[in-house]
Coordinates of C-alpha atoms and ligand atoms in Angstrom, one line a residue:
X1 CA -113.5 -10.7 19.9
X2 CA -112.8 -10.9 23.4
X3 CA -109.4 -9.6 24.4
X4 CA -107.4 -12.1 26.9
X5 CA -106.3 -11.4 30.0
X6 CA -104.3 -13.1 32.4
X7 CA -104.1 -12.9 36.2
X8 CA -100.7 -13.5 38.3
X9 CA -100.9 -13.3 42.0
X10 CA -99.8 -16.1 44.5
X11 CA -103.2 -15.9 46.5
X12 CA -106.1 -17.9 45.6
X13 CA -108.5 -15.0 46.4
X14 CA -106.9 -12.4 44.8
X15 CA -106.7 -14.4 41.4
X16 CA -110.7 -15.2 42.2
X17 CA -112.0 -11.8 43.1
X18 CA -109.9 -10.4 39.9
X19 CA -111.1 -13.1 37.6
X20 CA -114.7 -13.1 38.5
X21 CA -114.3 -9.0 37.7
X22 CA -113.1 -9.2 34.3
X23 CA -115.1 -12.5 33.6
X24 CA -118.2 -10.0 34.5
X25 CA -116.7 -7.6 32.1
X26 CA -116.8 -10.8 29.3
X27 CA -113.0 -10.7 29.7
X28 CA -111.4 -13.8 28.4
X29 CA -109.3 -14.8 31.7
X30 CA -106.2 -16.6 32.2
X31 CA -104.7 -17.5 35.2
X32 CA -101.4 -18.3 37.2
X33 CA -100.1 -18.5 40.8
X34 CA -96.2 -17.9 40.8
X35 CA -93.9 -15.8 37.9
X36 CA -92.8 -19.1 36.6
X37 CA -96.0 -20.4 36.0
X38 CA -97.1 -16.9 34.6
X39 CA -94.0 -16.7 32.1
X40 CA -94.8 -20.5 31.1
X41 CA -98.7 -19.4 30.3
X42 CA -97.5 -16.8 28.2
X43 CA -94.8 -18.4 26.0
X44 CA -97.4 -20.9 25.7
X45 CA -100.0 -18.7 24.7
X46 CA -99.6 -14.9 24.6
X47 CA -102.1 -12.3 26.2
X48 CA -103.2 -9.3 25.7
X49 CA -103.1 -8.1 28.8
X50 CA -101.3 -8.8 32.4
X51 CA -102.1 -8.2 35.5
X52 CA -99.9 -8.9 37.6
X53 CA -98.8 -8.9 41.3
X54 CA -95.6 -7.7 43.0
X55 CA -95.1 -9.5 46.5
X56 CA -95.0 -13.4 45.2
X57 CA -92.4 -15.9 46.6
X58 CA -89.5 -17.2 44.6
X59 CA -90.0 -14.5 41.4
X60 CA -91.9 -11.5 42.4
X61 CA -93.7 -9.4 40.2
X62 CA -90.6 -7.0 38.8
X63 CA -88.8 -9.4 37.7
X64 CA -91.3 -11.4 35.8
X65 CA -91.9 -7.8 34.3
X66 CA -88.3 -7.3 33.3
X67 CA -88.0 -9.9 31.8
X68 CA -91.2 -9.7 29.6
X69 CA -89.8 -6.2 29.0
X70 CA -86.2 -7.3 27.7
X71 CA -87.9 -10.0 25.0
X72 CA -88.6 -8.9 21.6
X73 CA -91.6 -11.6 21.3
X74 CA -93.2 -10.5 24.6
X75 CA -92.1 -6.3 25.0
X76 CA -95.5 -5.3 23.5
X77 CA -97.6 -6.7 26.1
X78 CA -99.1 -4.1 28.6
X79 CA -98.5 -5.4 32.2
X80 CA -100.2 -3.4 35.3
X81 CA -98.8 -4.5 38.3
X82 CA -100.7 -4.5 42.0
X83 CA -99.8 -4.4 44.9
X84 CA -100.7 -3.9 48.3
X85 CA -97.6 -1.1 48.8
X86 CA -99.0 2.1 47.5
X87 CA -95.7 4.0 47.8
X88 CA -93.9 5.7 45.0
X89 CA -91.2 4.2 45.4
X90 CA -92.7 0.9 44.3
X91 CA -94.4 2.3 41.7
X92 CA -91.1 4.1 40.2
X93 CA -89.5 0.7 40.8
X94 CA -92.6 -1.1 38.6
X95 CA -92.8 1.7 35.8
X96 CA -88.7 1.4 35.2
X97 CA -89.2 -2.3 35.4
X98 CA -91.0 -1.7 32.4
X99 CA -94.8 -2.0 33.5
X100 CA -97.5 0.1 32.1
X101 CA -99.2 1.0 34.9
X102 CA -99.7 0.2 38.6
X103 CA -103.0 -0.5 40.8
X104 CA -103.5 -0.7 44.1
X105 CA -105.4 -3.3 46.2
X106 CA -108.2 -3.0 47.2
X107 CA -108.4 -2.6 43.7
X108 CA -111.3 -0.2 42.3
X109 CA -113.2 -1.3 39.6
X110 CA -113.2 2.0 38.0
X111 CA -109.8 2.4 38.1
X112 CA -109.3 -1.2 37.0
X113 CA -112.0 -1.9 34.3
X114 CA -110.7 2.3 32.3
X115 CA -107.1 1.0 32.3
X116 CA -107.8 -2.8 31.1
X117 CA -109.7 -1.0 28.5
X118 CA -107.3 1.5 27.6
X119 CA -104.1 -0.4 27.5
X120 CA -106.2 -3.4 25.4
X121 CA -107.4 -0.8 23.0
X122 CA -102.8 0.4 22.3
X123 CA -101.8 -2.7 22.2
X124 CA -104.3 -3.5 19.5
X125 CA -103.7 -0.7 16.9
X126 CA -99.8 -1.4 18.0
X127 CA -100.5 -5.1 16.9
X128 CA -101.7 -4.0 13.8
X129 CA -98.7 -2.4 12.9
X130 CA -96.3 -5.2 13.9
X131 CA -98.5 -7.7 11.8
X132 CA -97.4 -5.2 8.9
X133 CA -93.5 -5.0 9.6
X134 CA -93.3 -8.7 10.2
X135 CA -94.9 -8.8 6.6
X136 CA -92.9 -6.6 5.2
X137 CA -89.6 -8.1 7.0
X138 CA -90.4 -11.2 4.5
X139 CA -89.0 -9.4 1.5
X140 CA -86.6 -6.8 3.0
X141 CA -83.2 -6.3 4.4
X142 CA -84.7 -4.4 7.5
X143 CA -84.8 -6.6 10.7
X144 CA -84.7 -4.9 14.0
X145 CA -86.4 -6.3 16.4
X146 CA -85.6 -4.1 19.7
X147 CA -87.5 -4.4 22.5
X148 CA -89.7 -1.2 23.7
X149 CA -87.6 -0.8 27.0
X150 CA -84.8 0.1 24.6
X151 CA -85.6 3.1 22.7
X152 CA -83.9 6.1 23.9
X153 CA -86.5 8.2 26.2
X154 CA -84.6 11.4 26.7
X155 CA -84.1 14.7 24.6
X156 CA -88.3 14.7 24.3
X157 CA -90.4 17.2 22.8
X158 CA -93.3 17.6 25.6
X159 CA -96.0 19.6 25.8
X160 CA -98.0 20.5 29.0
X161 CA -101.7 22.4 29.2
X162 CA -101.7 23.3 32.8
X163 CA -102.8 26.6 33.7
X164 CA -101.3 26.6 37.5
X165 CA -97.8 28.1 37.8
X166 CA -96.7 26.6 40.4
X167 CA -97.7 23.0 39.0
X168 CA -95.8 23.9 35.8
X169 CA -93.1 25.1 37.5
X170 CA -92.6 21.6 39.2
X171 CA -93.3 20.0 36.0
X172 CA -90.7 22.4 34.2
X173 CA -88.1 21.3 37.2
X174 CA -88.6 17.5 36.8
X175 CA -88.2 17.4 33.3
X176 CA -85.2 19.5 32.8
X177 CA -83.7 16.3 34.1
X178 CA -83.6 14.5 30.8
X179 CA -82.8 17.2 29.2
X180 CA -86.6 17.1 27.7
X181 CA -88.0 20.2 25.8
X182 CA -91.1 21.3 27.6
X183 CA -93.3 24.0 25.7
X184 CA -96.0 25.1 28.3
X185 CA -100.0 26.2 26.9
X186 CA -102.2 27.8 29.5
X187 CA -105.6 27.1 27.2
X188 CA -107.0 24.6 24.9
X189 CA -106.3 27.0 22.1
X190 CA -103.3 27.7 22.8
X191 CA -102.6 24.1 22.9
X192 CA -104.1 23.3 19.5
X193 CA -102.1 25.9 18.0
X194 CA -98.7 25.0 19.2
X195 CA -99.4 21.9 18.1
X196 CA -100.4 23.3 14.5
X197 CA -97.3 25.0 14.4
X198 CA -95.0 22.3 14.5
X199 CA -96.8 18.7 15.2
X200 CA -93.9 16.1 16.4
X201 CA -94.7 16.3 19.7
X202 CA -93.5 13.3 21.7
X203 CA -96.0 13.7 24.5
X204 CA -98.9 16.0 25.7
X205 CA -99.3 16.2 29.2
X206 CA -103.1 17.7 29.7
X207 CA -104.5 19.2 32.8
X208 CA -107.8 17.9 34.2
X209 CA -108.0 20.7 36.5
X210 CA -107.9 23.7 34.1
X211 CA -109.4 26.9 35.4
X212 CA -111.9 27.5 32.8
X213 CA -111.7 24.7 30.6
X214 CA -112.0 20.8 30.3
X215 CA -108.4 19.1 29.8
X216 CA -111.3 16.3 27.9
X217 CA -112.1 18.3 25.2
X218 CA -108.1 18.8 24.2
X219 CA -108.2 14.1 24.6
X220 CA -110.9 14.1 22.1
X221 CA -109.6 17.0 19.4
X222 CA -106.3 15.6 19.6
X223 CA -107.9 11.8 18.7
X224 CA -110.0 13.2 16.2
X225 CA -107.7 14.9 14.0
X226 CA -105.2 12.4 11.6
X227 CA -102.2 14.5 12.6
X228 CA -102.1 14.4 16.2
X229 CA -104.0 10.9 16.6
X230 CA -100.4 9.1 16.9
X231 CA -99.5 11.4 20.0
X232 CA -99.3 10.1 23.7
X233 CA -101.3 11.7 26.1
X234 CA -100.9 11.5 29.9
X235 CA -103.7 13.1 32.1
X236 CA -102.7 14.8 35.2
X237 CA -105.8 14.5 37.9
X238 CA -106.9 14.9 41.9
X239 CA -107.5 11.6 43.2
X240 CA -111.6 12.4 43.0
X241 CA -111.5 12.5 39.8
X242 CA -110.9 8.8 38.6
X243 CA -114.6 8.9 36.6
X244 CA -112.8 12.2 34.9
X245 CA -110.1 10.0 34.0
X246 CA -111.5 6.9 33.2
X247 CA -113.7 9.3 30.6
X248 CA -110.3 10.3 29.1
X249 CA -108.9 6.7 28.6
X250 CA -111.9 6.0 26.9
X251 CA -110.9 9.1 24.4
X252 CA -107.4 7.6 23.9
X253 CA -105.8 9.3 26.6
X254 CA -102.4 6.7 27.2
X255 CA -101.6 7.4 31.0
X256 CA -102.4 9.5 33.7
X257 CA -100.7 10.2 37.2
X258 CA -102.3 11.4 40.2
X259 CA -101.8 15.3 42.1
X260 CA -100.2 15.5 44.4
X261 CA -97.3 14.7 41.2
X262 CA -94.7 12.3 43.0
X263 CA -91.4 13.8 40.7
X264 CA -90.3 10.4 40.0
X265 CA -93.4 8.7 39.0
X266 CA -94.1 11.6 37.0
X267 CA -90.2 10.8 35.0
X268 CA -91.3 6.9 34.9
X269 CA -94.9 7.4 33.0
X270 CA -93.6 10.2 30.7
X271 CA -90.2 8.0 29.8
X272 CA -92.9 5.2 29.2
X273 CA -94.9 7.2 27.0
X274 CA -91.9 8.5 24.9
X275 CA -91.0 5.0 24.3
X276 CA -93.6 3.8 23.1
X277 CA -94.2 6.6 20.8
X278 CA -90.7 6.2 19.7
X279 CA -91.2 2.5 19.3
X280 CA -94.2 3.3 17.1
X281 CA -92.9 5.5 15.2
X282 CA -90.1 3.1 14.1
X283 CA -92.6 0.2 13.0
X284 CA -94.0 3.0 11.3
X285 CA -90.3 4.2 9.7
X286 CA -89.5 0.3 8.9
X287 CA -92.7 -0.4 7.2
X288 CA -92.3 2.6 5.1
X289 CA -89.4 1.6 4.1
X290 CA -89.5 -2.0 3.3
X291 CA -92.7 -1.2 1.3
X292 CA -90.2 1.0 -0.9
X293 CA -87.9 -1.6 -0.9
X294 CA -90.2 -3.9 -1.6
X295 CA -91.2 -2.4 -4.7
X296 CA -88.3 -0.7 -6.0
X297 CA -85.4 -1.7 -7.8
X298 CA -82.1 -0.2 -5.3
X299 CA -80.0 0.0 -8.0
X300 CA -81.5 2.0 -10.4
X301 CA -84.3 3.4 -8.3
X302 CA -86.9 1.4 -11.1
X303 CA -89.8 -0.4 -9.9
X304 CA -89.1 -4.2 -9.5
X305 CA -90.7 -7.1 -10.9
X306 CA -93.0 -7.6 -8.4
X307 CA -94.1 -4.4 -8.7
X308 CA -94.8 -4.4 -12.2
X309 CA -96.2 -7.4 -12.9
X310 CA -98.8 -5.9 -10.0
X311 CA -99.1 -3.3 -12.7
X312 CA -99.5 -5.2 -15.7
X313 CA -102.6 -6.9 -14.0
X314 CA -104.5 -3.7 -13.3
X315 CA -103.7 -2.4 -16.8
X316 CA -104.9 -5.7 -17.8
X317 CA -108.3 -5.5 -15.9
X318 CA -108.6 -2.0 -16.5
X319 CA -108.7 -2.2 -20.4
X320 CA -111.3 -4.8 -20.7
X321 CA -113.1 -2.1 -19.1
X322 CA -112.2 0.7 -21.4
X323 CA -110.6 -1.4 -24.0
X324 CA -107.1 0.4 -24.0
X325 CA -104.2 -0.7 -26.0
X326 CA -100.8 -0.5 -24.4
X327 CA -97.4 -1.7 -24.9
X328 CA -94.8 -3.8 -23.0
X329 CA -91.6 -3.6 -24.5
X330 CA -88.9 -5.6 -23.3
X331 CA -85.2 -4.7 -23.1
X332 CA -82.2 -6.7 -23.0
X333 CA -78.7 -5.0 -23.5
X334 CA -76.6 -6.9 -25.5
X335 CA -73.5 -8.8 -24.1
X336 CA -73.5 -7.0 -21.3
X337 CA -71.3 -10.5 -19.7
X338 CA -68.5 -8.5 -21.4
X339 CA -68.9 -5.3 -19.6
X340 CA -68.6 -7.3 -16.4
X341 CA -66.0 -9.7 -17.3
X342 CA -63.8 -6.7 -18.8
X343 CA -64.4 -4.0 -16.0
X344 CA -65.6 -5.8 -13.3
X345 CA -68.9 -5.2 -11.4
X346 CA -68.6 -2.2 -10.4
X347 CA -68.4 -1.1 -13.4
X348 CA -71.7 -3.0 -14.5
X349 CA -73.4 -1.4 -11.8
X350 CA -72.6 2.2 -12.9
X351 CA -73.8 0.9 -17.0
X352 CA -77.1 -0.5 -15.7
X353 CA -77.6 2.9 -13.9
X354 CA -76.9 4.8 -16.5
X355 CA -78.9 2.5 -18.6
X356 CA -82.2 3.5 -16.6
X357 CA -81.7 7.1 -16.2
X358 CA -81.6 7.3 -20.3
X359 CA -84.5 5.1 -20.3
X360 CA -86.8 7.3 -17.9
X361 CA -85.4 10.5 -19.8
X362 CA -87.4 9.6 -23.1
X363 CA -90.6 8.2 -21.5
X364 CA -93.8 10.4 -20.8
X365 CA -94.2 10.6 -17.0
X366 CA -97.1 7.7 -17.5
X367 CA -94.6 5.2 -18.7
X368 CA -93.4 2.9 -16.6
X369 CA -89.9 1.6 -16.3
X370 CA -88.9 -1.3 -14.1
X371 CA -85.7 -3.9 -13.6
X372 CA -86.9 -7.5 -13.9
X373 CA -83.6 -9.2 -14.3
X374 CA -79.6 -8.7 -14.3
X375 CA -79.7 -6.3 -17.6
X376 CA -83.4 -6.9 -18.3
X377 CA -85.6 -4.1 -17.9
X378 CA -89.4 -4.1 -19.2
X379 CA -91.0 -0.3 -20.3
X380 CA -95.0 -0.5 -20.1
X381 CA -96.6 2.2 -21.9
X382 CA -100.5 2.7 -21.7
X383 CA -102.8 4.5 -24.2
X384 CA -100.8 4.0 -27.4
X385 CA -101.2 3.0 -31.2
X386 CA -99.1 1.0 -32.9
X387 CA -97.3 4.0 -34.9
X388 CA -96.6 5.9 -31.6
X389 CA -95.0 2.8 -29.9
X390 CA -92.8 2.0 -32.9
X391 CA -91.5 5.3 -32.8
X392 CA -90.7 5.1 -29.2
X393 CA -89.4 1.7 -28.8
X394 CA -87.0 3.1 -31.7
X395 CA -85.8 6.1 -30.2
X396 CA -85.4 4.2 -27.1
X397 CA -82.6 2.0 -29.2
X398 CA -80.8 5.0 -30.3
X399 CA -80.8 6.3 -26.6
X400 CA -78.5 4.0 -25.5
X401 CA -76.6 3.4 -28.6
X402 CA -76.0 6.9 -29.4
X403 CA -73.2 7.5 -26.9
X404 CA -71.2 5.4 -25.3
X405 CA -71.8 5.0 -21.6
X406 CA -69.0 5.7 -18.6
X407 CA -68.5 2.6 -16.5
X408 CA -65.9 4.0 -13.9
X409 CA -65.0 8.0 -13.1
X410 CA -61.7 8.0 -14.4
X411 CA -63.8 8.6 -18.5
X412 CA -63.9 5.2 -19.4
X413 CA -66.5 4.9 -21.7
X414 CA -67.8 1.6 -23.7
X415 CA -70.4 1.3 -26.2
X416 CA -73.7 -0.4 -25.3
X417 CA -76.7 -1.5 -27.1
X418 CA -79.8 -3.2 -26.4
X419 CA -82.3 -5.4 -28.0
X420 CA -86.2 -4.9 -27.6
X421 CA -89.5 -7.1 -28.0
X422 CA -92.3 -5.5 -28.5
X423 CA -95.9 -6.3 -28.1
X424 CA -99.0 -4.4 -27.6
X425 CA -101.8 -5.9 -25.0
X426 CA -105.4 -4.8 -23.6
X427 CA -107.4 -5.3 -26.7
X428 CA -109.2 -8.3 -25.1
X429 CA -108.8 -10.5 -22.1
X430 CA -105.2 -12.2 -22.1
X431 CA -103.1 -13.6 -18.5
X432 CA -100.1 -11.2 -18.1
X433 CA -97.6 -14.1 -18.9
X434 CA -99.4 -14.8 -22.4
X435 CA -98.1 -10.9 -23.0
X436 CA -94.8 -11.2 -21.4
X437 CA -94.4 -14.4 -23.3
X438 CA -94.9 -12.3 -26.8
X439 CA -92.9 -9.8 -26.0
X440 CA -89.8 -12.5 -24.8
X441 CA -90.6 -13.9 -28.2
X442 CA -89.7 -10.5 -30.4
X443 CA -87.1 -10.2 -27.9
X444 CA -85.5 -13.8 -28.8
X445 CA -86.0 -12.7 -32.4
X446 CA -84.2 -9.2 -31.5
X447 CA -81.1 -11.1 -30.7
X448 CA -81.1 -13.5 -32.9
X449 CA -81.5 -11.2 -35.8
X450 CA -77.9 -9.0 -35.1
X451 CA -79.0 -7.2 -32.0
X452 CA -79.1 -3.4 -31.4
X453 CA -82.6 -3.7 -32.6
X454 CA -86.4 -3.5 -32.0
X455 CA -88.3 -6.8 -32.8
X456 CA -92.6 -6.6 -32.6
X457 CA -94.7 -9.7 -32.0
X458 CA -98.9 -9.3 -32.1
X459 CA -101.0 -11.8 -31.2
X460 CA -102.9 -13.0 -34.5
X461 CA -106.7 -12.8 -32.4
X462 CA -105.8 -8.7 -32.6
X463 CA -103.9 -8.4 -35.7
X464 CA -106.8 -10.2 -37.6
X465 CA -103.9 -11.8 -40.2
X466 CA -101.2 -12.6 -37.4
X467 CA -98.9 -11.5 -40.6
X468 CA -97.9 -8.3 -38.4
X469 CA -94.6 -9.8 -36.5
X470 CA -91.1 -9.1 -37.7
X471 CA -88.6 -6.3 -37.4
X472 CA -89.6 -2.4 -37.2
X473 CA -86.4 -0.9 -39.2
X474 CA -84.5 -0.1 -35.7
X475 CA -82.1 1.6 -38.0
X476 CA -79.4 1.0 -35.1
X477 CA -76.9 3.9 -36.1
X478 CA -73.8 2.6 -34.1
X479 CA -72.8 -1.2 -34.5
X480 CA -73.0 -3.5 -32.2
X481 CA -69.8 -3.5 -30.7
X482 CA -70.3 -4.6 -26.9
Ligands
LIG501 MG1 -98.7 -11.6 46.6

């Protein structure tokens, strides 16, 4: 796959030499001559990459960069802006408009073809993990969708391998600014260690000009090992050294900046990097979290009915392999309308809780519990015989109608009870609804037969007589009341 690039500069030459570069390089290359044209291109048709000049008529470069910056649909896109100005000040101005990184024409193909590269390389593994939140924002409440620019970038954890005082003391200096934590490592080691020793670094800032070592070798560690792979790196270099840095892109280094250190620039690429990593961090946080949701029941903390009909299928695939028997049993607590209608929903809420955590009390830590419904709940239990599960399924009855349950925190207490269907599965090859279907069957039988009660329905292929079906004695020891 060939990543897509697209040039914006208001010359005909530039947009040719450029092109003809990364065409070379087997780029994929897009071009446009003015910001308008430029924005159009990309709402049309985003790329993966922008390159993108500042001195243009009408729109110049910074402000088609701010506003790519300020929209959620086009934030993640790295933009490194060139211009013929190689002052800092432009480049402060282009790094707060939000651009990843700056070039200067003539530009060199070194430092051109290690930062494409590089910045291609983020926004891919970035990519990856938006593709997952938007997935996950299709069945959960979580929806942010801030733009990079606006994480907060102050208050960071940064930590800087430099071995030259006075360079760390100018780095210590600029950084006080925001207020930034900066823990300083003279060696490698030392590095690796503080790192051990508490790993939420939001940045590492690595010499290239250590004394006795190679700033290189700390890029590669850091991108080999799982815990520190996620943390930005920014290379600090003599202007000489741009194969030294283009090496260290190639490790996964994220930025560098150039000695002698301008103090701004240096603020601009290291707010950059927090940001991002902050940004990352939250796609990670948010697709956590909707998985979670996804799968989990909030009220009661159970698994959900997605989640266990996942279940049911690997149980069912798994015991044609090793022909295991388990049970579904099906609950269903008896006019719990009433509970609702009498107390209100509140008080529902705080029954159906209490409901589960009695549940999950009497089931072996292999049992699965989930919520499939209003008041239905569904309890799987692998590796069982039939005399085990009746025993359970009863106990489970006289869990809940043993005592009544409190439904507000003033000591209100009502009675409940709940019916069950029972079936038992995974003696041959069966679809997951043939065994939910069973199990709804004893369960209609449940009810209709008085309630407060366990009901078992076998499929006659595993019973060998199909004569096995009716009640199981539940013995309910309260009425039915509720
Ligand atoms: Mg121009």
């Amino acid at each position: 796959m060939s990543a897509r690039v697209l040039v914006v500069d208001d010359l005909v030459p530039n947009v040719k030499l450029l092109s003809a570069k990364l065409q070379a390089e087997y780029f994929d290359v897009v071009t446009a001559f003015s910001g308008p044209e430029a924005l159009q291109k990309i709402a049309a048709s985003p790329p993966d990459l922008i390159l993108l000049d500042v001195m243009m008529p009408g729109m110049d470069g910074f402000e088609v960069c701010r506003r790519l910056k300020a929209d959620p649909v086009t934030s993640h896109i790295p933009i490194v802006m060139i211009t013929a100005l190689s002052d800092s000040e432009n480049r402060v101005r282009g790094l707060e408009a939000g651009a990843d990184d700056f070039l200067t024409k003539p530009v060199k193909d070194i430092a051109l073809f290690a930062r494409v590269r590089s910045l291609i390389r983020l926004k891919l593994t970035s990519d990856q993990w938006r593709l997952r939140e938007k997935t996950s924002q299709q069945f959960s409440v979580l929806n942010e969708n801030r733009p990079i620019i606006e994480e907060r970038a102050d208050h960071a954890r940064v930590l800087l391998v430099e071995d030259g005082r006075s360079v760390v003391d100018r780095i210590v200096a600029t950084l006080a600014f925001d207020e930034d934590t900066l823990t300083v490592a003279a060696t490698i080691a030392d590095a690796i260690a503080q790192i051990d020793a508490s790993p939420d670094f939001d940045l590492v800032i690595i010499s290239l000009l250590l004394a006795r070592e190679d700033g290189l070798r700390l890029c590669s560690q850091l991108r080999s090992r799982e815990s520190t792979r996620q943390i930005p790196m920014l290379l600090m270099a003599d202007e000489h050294d741009m194969n030294k840095v283009a090496k260290g892109l190639e490790l996964g280094a994220n930025d560098y900046i150039l000695r002698p250190i301008d103090r701004n620039e240096l603020l601009a690429r290291v707010r950059s990097q927090v940001r991002q990593k902050r940004y990352q961090d939250r796609l990670v946080a948010n697709y956590t979290a909707s998985l979670s949701m996804a799968l989990t029941d909030p009220l009661t903390g159970l698994f959900n009915r997605r989640y266990v009909m996942g279940h049911l299928e690997r149980l069912v695939n798994r015991s044609g392999e090793h022909k295991k028997r388990f049970a579904v049993l099906m609950f269903d607590l008896d006019h719990f309308k009433r509970v609702n209608d009498t107390y209100g929903h509140a008080a529902g809420d705080l029954v159906l809780r209490e409901f589960a955590q009695r549940i999950t009390r009497h089931m072996r830590n292999f049992d699965l519990a989930a919520r499939i419904g209003g008041e239905e709940f569904i309890v799987v239990l692998p590796d069982v015989d039939l005399d085990t599960v009746e025993l359970v399924a009863r106990r489970l009855c006289g869990v809940i109608s043993g005592e009544p349950m409190s439904y507000n925190a003033d000591g209100g207490m009502v009675p409940i009870t709940t019916s069950i269907g029972m079936t038992i599965a995974g003696e041959g090859e069966e679809p997951v609804a043939d065994i939910l279907k069973r199990a709804d069957m004893a369960l209609y039988r449940a009810k209709r037969n008085g309630r407060n009660r366990v009901e078992i329905e076998l499929s006659a292929p595993q019973t060998g007589n199909g004569s096995e079906s009716g009640a199981l004695n539940a013995s309910p020891e309260t009425p039915p009341s509720a």
